[in-house]
PDB file of C-alpha atoms and ligand atoms in Angstrom:
ATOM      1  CA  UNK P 878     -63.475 -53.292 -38.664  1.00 79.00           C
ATOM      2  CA  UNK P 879     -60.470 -50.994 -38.956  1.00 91.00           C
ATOM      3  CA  UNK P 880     -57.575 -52.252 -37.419  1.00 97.00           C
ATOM      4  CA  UNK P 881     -54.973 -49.863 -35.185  1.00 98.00           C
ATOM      5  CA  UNK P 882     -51.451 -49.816 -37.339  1.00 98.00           C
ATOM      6  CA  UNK P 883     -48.916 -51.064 -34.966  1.00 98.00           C
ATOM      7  CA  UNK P 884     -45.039 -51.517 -35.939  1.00 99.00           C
ATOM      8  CA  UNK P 885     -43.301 -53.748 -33.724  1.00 99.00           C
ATOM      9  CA  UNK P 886     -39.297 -52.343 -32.692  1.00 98.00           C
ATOM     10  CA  UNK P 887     -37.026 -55.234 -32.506  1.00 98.00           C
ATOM     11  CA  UNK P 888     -33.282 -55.475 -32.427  1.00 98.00           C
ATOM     12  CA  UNK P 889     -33.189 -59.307 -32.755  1.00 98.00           C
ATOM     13  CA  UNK P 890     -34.651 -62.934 -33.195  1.00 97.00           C
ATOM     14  CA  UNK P 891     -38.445 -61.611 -33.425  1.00 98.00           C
ATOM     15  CA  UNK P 892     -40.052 -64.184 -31.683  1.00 98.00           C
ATOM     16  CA  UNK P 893     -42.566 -61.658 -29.538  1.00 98.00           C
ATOM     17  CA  UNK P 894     -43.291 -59.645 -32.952  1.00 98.00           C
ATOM     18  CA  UNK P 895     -43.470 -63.263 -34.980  1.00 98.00           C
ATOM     19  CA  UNK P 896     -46.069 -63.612 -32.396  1.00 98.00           C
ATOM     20  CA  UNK P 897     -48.001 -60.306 -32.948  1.00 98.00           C
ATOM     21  CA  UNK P 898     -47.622 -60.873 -36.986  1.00 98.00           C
ATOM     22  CA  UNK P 899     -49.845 -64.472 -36.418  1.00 98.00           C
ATOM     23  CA  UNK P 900     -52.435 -63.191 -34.154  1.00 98.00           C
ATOM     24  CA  UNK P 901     -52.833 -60.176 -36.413  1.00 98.00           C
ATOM     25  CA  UNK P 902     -53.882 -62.985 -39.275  1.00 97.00           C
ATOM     26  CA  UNK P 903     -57.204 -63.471 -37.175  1.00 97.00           C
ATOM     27  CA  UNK P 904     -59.732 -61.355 -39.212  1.00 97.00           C
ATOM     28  CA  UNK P 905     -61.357 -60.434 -35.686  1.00 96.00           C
ATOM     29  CA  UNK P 906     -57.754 -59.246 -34.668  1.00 98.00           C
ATOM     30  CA  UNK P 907     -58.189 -55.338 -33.561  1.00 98.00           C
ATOM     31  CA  UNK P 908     -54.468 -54.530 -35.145  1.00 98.00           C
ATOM     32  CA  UNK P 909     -52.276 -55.125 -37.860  1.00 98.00           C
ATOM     33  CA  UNK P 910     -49.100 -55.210 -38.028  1.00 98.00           C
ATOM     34  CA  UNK P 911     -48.199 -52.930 -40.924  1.00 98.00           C
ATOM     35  CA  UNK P 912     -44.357 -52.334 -40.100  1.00 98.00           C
ATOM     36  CA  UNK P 913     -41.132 -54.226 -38.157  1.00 98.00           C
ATOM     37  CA  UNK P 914     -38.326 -51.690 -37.867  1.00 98.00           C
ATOM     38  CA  UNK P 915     -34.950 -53.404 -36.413  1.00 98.00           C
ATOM     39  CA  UNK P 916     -31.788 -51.177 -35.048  1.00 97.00           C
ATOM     40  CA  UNK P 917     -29.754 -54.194 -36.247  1.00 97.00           C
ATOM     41  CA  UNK P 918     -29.106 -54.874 -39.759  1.00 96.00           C
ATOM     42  CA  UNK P 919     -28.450 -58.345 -38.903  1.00 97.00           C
ATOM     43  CA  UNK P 920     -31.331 -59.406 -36.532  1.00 98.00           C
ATOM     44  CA  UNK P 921     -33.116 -62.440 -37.650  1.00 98.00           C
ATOM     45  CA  UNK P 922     -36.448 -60.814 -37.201  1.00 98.00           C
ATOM     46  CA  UNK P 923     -36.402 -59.151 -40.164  1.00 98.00           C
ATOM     47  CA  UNK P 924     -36.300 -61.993 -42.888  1.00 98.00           C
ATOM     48  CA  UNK P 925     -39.145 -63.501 -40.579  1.00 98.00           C
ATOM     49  CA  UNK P 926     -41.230 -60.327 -41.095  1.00 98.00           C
ATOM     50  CA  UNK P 927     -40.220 -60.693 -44.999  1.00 98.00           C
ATOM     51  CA  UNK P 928     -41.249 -63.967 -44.844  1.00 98.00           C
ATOM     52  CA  UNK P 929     -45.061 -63.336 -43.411  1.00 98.00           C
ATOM     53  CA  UNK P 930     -45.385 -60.228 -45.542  1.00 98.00           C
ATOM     54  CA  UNK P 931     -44.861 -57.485 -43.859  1.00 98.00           C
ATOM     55  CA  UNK P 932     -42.495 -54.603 -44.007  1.00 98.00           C
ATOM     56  CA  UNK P 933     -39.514 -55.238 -42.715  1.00 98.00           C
ATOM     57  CA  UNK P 934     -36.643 -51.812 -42.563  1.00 98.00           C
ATOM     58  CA  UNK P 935     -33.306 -51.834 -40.685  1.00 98.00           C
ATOM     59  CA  UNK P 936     -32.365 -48.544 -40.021  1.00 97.00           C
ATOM     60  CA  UNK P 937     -29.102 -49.285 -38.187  1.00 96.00           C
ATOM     61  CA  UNK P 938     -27.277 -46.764 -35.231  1.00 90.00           C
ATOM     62  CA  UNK P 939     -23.755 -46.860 -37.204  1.00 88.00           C
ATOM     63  CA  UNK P 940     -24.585 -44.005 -39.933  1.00 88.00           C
ATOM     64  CA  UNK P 941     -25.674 -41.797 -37.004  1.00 92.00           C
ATOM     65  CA  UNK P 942     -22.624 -42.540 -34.972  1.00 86.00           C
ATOM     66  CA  UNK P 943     -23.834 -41.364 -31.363  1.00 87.00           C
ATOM     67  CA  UNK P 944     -26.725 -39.242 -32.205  1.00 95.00           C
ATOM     68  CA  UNK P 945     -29.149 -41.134 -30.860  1.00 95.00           C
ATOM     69  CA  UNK P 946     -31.788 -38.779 -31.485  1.00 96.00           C
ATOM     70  CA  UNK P 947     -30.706 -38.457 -34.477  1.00 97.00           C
ATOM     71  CA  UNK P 948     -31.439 -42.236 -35.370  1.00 97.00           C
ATOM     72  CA  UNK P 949     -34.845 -42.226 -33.418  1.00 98.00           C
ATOM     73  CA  UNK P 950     -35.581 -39.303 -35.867  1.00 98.00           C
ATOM     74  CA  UNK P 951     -35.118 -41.364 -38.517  1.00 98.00           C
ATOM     75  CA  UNK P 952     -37.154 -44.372 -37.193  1.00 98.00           C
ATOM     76  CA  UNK P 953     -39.514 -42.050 -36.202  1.00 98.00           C
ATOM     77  CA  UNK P 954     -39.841 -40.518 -40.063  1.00 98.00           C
ATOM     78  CA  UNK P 955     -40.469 -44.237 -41.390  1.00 98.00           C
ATOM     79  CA  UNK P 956     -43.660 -44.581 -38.209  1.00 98.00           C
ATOM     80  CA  UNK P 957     -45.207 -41.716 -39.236  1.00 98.00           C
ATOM     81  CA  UNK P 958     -45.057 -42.057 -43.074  1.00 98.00           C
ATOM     82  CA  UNK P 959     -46.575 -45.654 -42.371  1.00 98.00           C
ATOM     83  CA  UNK P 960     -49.586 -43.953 -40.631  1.00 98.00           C
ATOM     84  CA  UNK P 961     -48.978 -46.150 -37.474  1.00 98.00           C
ATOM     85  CA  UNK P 962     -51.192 -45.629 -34.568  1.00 98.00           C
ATOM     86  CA  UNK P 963     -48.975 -47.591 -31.870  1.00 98.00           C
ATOM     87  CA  UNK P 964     -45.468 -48.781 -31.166  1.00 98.00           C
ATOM     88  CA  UNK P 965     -44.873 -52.284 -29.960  1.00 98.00           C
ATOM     89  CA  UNK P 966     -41.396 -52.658 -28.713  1.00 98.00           C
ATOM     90  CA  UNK P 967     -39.969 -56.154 -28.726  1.00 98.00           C
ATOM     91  CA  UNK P 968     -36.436 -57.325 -27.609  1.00 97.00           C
ATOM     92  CA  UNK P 969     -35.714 -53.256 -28.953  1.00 97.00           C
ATOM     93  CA  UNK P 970     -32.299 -53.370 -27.016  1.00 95.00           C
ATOM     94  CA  UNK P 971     -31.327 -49.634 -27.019  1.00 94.00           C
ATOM     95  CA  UNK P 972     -32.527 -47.512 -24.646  1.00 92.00           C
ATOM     96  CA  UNK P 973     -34.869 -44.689 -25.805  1.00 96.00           C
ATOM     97  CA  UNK P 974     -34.273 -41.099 -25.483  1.00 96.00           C
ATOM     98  CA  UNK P 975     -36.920 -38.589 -24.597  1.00 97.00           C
ATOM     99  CA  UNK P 976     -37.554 -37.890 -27.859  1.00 98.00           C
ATOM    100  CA  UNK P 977     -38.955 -41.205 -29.123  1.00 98.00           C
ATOM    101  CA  UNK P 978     -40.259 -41.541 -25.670  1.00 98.00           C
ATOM    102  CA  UNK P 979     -42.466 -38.293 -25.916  1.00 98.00           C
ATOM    103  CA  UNK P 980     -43.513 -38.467 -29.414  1.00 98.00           C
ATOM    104  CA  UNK P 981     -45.224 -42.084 -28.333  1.00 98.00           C
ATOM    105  CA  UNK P 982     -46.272 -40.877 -25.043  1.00 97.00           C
ATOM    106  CA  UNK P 983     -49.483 -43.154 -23.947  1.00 98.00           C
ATOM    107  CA  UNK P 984     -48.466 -45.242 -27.376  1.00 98.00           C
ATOM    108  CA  UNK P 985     -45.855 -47.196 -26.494  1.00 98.00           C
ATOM    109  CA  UNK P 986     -45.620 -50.841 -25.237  1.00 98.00           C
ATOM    110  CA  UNK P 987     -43.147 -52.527 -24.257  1.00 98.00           C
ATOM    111  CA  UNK P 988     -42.375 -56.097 -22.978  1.00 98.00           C
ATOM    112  CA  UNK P 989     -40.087 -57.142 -20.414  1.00 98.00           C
ATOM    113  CA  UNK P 990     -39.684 -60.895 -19.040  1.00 98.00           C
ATOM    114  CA  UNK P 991     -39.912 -60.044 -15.574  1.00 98.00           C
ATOM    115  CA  UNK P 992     -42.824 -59.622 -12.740  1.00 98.00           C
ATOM    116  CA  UNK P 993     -41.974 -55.736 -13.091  1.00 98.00           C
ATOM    117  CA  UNK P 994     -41.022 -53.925 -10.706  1.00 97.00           C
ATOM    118  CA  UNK P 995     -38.811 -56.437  -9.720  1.00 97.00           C
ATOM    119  CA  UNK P 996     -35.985 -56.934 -12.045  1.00 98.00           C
ATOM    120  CA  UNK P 997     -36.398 -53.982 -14.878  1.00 97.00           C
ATOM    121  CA  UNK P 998     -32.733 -53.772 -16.903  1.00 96.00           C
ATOM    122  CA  UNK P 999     -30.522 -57.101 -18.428  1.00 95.00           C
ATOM    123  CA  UNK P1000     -30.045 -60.732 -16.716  1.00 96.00           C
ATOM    124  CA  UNK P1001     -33.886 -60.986 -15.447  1.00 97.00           C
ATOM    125  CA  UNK P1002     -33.954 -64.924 -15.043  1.00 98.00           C
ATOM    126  CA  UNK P1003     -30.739 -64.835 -13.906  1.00 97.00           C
ATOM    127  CA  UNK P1004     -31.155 -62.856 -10.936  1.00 97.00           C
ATOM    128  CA  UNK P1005     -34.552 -64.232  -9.990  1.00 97.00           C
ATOM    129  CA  UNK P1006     -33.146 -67.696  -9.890  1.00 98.00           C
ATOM    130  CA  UNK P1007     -30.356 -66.098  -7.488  1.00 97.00           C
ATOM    131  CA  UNK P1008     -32.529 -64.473  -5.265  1.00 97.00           C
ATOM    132  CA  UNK P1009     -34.487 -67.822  -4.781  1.00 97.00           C
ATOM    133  CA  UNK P1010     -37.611 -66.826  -6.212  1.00 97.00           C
ATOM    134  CA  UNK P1011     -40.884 -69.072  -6.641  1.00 97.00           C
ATOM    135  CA  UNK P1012     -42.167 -67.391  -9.230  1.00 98.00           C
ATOM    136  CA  UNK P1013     -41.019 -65.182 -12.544  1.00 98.00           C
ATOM    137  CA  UNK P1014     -42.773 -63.730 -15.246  1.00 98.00           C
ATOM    138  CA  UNK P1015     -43.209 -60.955 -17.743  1.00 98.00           C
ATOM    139  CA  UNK P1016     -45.056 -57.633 -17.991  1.00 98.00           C
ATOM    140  CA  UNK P1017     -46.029 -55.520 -21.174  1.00 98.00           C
ATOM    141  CA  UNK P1018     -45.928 -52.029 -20.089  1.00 98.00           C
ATOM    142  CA  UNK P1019     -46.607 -48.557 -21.336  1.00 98.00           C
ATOM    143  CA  UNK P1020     -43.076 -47.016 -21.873  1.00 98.00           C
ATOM    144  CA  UNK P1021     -41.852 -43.890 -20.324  1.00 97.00           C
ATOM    145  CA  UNK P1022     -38.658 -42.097 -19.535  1.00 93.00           C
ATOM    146  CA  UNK P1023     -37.339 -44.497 -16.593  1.00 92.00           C
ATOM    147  CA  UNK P1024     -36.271 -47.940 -18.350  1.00 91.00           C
ATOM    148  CA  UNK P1025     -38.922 -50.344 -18.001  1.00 93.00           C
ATOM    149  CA  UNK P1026     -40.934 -47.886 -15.352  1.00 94.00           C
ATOM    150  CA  UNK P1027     -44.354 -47.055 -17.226  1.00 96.00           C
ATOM    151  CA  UNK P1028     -47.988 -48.519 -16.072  1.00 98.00           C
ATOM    152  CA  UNK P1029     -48.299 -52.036 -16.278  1.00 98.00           C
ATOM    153  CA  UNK P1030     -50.674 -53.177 -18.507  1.00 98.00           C
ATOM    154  CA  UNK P1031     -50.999 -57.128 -17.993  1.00 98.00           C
ATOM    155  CA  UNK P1032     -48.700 -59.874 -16.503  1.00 98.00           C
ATOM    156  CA  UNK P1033     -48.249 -63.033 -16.985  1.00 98.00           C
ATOM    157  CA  UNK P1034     -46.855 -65.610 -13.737  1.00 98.00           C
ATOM    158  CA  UNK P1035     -44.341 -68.720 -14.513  1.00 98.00           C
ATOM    159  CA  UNK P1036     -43.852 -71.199 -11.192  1.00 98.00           C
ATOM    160  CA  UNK P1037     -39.994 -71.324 -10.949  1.00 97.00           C
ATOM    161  CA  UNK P1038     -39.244 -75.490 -10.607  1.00 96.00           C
ATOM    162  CA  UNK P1039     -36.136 -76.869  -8.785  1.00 94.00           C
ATOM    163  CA  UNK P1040     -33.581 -77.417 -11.235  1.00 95.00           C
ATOM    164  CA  UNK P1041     -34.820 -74.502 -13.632  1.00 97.00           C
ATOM    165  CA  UNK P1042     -32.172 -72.600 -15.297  1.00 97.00           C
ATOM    166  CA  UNK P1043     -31.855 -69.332 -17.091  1.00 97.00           C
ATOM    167  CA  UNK P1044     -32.527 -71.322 -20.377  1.00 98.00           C
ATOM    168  CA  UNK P1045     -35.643 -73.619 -19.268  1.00 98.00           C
ATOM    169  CA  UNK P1046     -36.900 -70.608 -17.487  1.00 98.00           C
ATOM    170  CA  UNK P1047     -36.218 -68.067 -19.843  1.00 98.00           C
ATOM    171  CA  UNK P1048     -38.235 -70.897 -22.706  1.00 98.00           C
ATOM    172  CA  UNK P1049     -41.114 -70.968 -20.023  1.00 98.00           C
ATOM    173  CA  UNK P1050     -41.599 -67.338 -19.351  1.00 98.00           C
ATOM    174  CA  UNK P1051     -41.211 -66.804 -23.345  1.00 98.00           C
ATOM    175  CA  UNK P1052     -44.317 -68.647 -24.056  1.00 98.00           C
ATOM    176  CA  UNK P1053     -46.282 -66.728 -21.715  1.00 98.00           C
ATOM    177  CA  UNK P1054     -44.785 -63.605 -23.115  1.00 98.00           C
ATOM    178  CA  UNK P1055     -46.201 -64.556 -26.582  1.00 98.00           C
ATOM    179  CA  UNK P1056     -49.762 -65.144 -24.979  1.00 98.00           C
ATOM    180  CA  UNK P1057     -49.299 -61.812 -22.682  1.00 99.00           C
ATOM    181  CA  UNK P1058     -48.193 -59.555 -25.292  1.00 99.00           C
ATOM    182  CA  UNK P1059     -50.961 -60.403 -27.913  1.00 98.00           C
ATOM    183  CA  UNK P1060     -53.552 -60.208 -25.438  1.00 98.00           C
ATOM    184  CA  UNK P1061     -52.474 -56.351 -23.833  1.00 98.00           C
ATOM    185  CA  UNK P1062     -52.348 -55.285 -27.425  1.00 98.00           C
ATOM    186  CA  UNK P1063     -55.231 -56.425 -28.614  1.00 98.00           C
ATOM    187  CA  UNK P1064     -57.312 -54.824 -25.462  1.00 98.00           C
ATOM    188  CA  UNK P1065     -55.036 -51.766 -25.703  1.00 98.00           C
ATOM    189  CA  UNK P1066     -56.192 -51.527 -29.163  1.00 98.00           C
ATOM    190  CA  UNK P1067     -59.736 -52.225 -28.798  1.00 97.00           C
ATOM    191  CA  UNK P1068     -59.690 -48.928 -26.012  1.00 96.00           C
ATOM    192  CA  UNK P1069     -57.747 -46.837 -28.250  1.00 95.00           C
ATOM    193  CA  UNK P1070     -60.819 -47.405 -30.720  1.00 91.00           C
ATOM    194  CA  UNK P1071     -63.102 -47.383 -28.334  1.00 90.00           C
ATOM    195  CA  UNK P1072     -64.760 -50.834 -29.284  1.00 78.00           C
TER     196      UNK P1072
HETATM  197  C1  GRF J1288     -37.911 -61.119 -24.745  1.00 71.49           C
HETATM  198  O1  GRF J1288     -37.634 -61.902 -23.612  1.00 71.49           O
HETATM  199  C2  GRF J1288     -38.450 -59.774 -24.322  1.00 71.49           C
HETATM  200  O2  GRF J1288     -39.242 -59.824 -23.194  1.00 71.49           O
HETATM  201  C3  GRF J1288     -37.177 -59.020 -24.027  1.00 71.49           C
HETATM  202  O3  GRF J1288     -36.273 -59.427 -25.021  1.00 71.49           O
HETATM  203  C4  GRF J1288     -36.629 -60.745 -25.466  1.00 71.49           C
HETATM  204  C5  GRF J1288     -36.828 -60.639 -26.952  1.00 71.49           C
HETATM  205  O4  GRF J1288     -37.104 -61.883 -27.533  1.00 71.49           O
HETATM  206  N1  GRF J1288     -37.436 -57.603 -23.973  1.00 71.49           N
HETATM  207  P1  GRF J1288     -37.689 -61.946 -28.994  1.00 71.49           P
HETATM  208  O5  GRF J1288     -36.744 -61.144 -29.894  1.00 71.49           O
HETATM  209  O6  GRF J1288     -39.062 -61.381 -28.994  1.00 71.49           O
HETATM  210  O7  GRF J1288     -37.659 -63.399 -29.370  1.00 71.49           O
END
């Protein structure tokens, strides 16, 4: 079987691309997980890429100061010399400009930990728990030019319990996003091949 070359963006911890990396270990998994690019030199991510094998480049914003385009450039130089087929974004905190956005078009996931289209942007749990919601969840998504606005491709639905807090929540809906995300991107990737 050939495998779809995805790189997974991340800008910290790495636990939804730590996630990707394990299911991609499954011989019957439809992609591998060839590169992890971070815009943080620091994020933990990285050494846990390192750790399973697989590339792992920082390419941080500070040498382009605030050419943003400029850095997506260069991230997207590193994609393309890597041959990969589709771009996983996970906990990437920097919004995207059209550039990246367009070069990706239709190849571009994201995931968001939120029953999109409530509560795109920051503070997800936060605000659910506010607003007195009974449930919460998490999305993967296609990405387009409106933050967190592209197709949905799969969600996953957490009960919120009384006394939850951002933290228990935020642990709950996490698991399910590590089930959710693996799942869209294997399907998506099994489509793309037509298999
Ligand atoms: C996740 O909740 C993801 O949905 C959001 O940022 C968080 C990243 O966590 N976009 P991790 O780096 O994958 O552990």
């Amino acid at each position: 079987m050939t495998k779809t070359k995805v790189a997974v963006l991340i800008s910290g911890r790495g636990s939804n691309m730590e996630a990707l990396v394990r299911a991609a270990q499954d011989p019957a998994c439809p992609f591998e997980i060839v590169l992890v690019v971070s815009n943080k030199p620091e994020a933990g991510g990285l050494a846990t890429a390192q750790a399973a094998g697989v590339e792992a480049v920082a390419i941080g914003q500070r040498e382009f100061a605030k050419d943003r385009e400029a850095h997506e450039r260069a991230i997207n130089a590193v994609l393309r010399a890597r041959g990969i087929q589709v771009v996983a974004l996970a906990g990437y905190m920097r919004i995207l400009t059209p550039f990246l956005v367009n070069a990706w078009e239709g190849r571009m996931l994201n995931i968001h930990p939120s029953l999109l289209p409530k509560y795109p942007g920051l503070d997800t749990h936060g605000r659910a728990l506010q607003a007195g919601e009974v449930e919460a969840g998490c999305t993967v998504h296609l990405v387009t030019a409106g933050v967190d606005e592209g197709p949905v491709l799969g969600q996953a639905r957490v009960s919120i319990l009384p006394g939850d807090t951002e933290h228990s929540l935020s642990d709950r809906v996490l698991e399910q996003e590590h089930r959710l995300y693996v799942a869209v991107l294997a399907a998506f990737c099994r489509d793309l091949a037509g298999v």
